[in-house]
mmCIF file of C-alpha atoms in Angstrom:
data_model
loop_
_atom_site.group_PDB
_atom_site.id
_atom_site.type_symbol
_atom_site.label_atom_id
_atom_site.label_comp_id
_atom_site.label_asym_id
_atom_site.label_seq_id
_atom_site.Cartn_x
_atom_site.Cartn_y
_atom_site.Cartn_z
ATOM 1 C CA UNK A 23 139.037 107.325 47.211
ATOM 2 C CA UNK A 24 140.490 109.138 44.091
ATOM 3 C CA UNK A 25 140.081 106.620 41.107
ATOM 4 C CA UNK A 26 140.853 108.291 37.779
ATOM 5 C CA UNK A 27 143.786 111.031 37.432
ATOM 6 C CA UNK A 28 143.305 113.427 34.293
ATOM 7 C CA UNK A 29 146.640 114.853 32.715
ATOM 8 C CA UNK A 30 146.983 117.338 32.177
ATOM 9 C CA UNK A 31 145.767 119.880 34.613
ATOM 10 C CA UNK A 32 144.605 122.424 32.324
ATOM 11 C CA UNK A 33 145.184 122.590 28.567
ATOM 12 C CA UNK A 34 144.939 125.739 26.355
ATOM 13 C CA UNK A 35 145.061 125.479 22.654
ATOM 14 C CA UNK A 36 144.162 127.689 19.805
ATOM 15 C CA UNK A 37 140.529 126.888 17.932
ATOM 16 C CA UNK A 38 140.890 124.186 15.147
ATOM 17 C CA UNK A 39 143.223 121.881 16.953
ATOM 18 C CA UNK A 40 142.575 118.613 18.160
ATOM 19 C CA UNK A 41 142.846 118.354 22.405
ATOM 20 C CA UNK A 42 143.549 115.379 23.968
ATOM 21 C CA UNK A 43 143.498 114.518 27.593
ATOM 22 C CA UNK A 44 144.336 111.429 29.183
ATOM 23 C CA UNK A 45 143.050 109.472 32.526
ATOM 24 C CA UNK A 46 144.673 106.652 34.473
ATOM 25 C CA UNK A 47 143.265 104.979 37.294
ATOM 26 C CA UNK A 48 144.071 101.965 39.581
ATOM 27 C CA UNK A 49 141.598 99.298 39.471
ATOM 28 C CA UNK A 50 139.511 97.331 37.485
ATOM 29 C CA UNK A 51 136.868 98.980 35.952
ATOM 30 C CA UNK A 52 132.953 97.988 34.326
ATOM 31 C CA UNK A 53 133.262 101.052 32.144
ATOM 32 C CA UNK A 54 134.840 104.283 31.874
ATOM 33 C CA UNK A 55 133.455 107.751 31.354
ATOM 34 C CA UNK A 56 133.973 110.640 30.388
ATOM 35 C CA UNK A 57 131.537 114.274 31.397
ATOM 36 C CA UNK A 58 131.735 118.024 30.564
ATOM 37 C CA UNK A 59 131.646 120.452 33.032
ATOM 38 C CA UNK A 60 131.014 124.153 32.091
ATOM 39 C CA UNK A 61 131.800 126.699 34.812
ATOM 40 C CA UNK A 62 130.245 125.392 38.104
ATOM 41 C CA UNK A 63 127.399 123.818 36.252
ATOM 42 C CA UNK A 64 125.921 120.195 35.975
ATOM 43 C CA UNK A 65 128.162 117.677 34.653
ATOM 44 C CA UNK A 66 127.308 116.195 31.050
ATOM 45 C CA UNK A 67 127.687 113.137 29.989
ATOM 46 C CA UNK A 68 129.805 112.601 27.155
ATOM 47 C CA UNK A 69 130.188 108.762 26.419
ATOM 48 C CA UNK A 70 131.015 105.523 27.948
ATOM 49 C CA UNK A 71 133.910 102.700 27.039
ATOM 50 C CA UNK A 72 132.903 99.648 28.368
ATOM 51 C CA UNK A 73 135.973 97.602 29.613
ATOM 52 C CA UNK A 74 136.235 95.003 26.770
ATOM 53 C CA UNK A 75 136.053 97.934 24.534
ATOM 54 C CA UNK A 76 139.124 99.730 23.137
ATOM 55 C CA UNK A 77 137.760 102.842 21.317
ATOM 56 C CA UNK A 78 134.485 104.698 20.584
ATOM 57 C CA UNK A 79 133.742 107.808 18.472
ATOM 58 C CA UNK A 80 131.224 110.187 18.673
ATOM 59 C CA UNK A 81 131.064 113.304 16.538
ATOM 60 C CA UNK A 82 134.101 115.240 17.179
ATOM 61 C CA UNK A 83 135.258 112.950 20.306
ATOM 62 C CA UNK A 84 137.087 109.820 20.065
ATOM 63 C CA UNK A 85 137.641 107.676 23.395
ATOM 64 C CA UNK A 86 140.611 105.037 23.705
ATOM 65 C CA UNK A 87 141.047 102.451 26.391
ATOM 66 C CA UNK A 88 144.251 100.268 27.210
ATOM 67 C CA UNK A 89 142.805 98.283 30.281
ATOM 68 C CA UNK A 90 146.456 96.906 30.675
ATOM 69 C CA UNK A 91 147.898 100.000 31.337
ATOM 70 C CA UNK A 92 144.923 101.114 33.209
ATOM 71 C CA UNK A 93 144.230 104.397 30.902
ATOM 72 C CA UNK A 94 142.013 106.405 28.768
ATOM 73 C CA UNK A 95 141.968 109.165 26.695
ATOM 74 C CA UNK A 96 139.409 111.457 25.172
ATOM 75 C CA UNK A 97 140.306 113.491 21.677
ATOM 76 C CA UNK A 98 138.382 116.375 20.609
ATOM 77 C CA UNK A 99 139.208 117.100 17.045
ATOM 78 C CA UNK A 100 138.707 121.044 15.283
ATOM 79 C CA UNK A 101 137.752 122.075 18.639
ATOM 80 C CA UNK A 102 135.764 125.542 19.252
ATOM 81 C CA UNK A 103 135.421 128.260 21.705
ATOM 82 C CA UNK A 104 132.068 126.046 22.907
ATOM 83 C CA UNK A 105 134.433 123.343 23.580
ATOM 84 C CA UNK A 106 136.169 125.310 26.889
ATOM 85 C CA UNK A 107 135.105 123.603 29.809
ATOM 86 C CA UNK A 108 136.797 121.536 32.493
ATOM 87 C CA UNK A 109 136.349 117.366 31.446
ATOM 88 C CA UNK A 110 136.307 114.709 33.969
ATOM 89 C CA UNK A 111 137.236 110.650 33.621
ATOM 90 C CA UNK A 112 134.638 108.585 36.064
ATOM 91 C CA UNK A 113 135.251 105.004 36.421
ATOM 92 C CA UNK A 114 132.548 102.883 37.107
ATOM 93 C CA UNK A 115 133.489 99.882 39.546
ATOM 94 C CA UNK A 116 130.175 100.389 42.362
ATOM 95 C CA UNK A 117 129.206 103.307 40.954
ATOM 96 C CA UNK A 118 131.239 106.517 39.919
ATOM 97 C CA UNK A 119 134.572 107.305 40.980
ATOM 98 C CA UNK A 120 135.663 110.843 39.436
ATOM 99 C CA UNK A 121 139.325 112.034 38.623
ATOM 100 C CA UNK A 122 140.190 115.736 39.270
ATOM 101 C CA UNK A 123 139.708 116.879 35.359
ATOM 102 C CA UNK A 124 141.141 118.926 33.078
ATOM 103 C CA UNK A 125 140.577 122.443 32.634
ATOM 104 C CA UNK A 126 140.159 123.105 29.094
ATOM 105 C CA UNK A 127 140.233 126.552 27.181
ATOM 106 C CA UNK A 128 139.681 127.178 23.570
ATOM 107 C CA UNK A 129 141.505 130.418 22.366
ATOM 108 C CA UNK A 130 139.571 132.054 19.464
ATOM 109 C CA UNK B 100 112.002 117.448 29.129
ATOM 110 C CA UNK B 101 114.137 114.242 30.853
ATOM 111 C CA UNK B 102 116.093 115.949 33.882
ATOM 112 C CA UNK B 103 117.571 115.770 37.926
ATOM 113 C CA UNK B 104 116.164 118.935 39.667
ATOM 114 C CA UNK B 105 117.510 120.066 42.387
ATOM 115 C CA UNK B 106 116.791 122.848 45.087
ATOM 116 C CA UNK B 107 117.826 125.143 46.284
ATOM 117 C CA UNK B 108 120.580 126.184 43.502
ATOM 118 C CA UNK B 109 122.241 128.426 46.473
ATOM 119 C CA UNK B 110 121.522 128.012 50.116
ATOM 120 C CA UNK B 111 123.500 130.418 53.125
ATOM 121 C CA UNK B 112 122.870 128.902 56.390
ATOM 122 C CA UNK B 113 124.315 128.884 59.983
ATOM 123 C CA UNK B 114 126.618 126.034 61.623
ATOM 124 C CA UNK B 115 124.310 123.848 63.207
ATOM 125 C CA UNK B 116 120.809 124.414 61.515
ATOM 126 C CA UNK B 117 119.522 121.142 59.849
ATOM 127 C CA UNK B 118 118.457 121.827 55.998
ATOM 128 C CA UNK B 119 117.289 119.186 53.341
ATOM 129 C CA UNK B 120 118.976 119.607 49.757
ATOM 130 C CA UNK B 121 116.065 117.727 47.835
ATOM 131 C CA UNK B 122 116.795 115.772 44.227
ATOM 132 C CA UNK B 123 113.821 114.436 41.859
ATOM 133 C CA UNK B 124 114.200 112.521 38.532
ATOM 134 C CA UNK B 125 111.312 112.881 35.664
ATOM 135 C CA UNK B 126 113.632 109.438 33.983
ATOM 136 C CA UNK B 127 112.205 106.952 36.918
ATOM 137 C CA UNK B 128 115.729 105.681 37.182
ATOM 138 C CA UNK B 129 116.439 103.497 40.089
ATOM 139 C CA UNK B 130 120.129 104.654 40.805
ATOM 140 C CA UNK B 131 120.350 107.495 42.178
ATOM 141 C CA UNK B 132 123.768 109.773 44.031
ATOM 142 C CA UNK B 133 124.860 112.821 46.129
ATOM 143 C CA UNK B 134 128.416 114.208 45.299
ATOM 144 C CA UNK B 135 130.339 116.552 46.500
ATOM 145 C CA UNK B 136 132.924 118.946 44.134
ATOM 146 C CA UNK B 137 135.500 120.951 46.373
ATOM 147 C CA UNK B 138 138.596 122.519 44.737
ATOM 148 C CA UNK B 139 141.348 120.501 44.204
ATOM 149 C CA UNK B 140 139.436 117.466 45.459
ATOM 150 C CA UNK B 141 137.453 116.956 42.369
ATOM 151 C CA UNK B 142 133.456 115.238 42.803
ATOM 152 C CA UNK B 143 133.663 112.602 45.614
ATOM 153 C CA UNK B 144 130.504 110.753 46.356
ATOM 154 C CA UNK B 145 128.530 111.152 49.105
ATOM 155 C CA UNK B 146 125.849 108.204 49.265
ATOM 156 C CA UNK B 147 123.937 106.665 46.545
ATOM 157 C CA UNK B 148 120.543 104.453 46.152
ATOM 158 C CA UNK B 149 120.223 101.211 44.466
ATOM 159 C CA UNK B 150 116.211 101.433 44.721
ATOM 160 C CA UNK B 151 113.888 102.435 47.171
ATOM 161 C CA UNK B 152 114.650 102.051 50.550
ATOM 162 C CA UNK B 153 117.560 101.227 49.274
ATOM 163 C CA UNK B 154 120.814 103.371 50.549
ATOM 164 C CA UNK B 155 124.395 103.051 50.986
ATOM 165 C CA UNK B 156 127.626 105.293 51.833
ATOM 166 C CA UNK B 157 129.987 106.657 49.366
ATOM 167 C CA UNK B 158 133.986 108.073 49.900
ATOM 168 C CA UNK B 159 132.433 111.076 52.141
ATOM 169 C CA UNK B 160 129.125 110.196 54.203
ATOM 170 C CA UNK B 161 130.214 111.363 58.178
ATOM 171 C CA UNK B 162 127.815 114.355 58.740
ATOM 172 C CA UNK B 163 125.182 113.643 55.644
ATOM 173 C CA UNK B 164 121.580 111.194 55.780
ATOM 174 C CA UNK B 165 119.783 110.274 52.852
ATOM 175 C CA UNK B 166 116.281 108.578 52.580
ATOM 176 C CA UNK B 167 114.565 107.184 49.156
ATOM 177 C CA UNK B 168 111.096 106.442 49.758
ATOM 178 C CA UNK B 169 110.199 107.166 46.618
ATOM 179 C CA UNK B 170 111.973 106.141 43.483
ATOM 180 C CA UNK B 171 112.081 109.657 42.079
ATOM 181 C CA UNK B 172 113.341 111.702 45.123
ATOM 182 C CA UNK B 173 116.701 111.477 46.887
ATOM 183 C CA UNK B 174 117.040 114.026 49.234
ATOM 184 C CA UNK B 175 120.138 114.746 50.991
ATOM 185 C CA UNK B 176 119.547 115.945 54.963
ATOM 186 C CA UNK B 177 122.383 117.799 56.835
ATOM 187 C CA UNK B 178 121.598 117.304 60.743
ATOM 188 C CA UNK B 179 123.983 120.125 61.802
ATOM 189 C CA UNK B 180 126.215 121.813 59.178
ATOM 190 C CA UNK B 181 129.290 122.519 59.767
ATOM 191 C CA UNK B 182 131.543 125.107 57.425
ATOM 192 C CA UNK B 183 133.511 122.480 55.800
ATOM 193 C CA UNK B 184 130.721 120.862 54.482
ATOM 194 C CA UNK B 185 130.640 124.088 52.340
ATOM 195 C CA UNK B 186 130.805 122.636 48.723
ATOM 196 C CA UNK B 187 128.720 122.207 45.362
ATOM 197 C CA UNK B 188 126.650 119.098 45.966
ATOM 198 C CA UNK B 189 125.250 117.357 42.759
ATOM 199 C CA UNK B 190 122.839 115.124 42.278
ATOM 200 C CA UNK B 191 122.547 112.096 39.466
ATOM 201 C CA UNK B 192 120.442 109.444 38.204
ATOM 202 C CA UNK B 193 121.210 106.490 36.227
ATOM 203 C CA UNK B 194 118.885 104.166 34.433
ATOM 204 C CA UNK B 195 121.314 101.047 34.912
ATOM 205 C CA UNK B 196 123.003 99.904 38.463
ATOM 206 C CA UNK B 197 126.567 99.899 38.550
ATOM 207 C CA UNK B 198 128.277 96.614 37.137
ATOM 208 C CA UNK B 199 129.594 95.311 33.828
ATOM 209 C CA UNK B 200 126.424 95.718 32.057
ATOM 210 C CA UNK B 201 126.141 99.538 32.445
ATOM 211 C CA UNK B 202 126.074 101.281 29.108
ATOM 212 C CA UNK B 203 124.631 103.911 29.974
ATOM 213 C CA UNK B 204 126.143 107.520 31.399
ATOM 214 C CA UNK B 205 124.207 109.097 34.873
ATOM 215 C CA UNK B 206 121.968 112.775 34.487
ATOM 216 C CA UNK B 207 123.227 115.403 36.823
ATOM 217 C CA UNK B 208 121.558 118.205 38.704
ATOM 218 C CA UNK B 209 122.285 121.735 38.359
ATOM 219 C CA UNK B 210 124.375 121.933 41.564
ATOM 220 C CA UNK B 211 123.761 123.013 44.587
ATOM 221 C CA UNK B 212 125.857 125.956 46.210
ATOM 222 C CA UNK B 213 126.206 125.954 50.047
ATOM 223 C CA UNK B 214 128.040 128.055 52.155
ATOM 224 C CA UNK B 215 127.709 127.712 56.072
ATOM 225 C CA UNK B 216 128.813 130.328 58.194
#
């Protein structure tokens, strides 16, 4: 069953801005996550918010949880070209549950 | 170099001929998964392995086996394919079980394409 929903659906922005997605989901959680996906490649892991924890940075991302409203988001600040990729929210309850992800293109 | 390896990376095959989709981790994690990715369905998991001899069902399992009789291989067996089973199939490993002490993220595969006509 579909845990985590990303919004929105696919996000274009110029290079230098900041991107933002956002993830809800409907149960309680261990951890969230969030992963990269480039064009029908591997997913990459991009970091974890454990559920008592209510944001994490690392480098250009910063990663918010509000387990009362049962959401997340994920910030990427001066994005770049690199940065285009689809991103994906995974909850972690009994292993992962994956939203449908956000597309994301960076316009040069 | 720390990685999940899969093979094939593409694989055409006919409804109804059994083929193996085999997974190895280099990490010796004991968690290991099969997803699927389909558009518009996003990655739904397939079955995943606590351990060794260790195996359970996902969201998707009807028409996939798995077997881990070795902590570092997971393959995924398809008895008799059928065309909607036609999907990227990934493969992770995690170094920590699901539960509220996981801090750490899982290692995907490379994907694996199949089509089956």
């Amino acid at each position: 069953s579909q845990q985590g929903e990303e919004d929105p659906q696919a996000l274009s922005i110029q290079e230098g801005e900041n991107a933002t997605m956002n993830c809800s989901y409907k149960t309680s959680i261990n951890n969230l996550q969030w992963y990269r996906q480039n064009s029908g490649r591997g997913l990459v892991h991009l970091i974890l918010i454990r559920s008592n924890e209510r944001e994490k940075h690392s480098g250009r991302l910063r990663v918010t949880l509000d387990t009362s409203k049962k959401s997340s988001s994920l910030l990427i600040t001066a994005s770049r070209a690199a940065d285009t990729a689809s991103y994906f929210c995974a909850t972690d309850v009994d292993g992962l549950t994956f939203g449908k992800g956000t597309h994301l293109i960076i316009q040069p | 170099e720390a990685q999940v390896t899969q093979n094939p990376r593409y694989l055409i095959t006919v409804t109804g001929k059994k083929l193996t989709v085999t997974c190895s981790q280099n990490m010796n994690h004991e968690y290991m998964s099969w997803y699927r990715q389909d558009p518009g369905l996003g990655l739904r998991q397939i079955y995943y392995s606590m351990n060794v001899e260790v195996t359970d069902k996902g969201d998707v399992p009807e028409g996939y086996k798995v077997s881990r009789k070795e902590k570092r291989n997971f393959p995924l067996i398809l008895e008799s394919p059928s065309p909607n089973q036609t999907s990227l199939y990934f493969c992770a490993s995690s170094s920590q079980l699901p539960g509220p002490l996981g801090n750490y993220g899982y290692t995907f595969g490379s994907g694996t394409r199949l089509t089956v006509v």
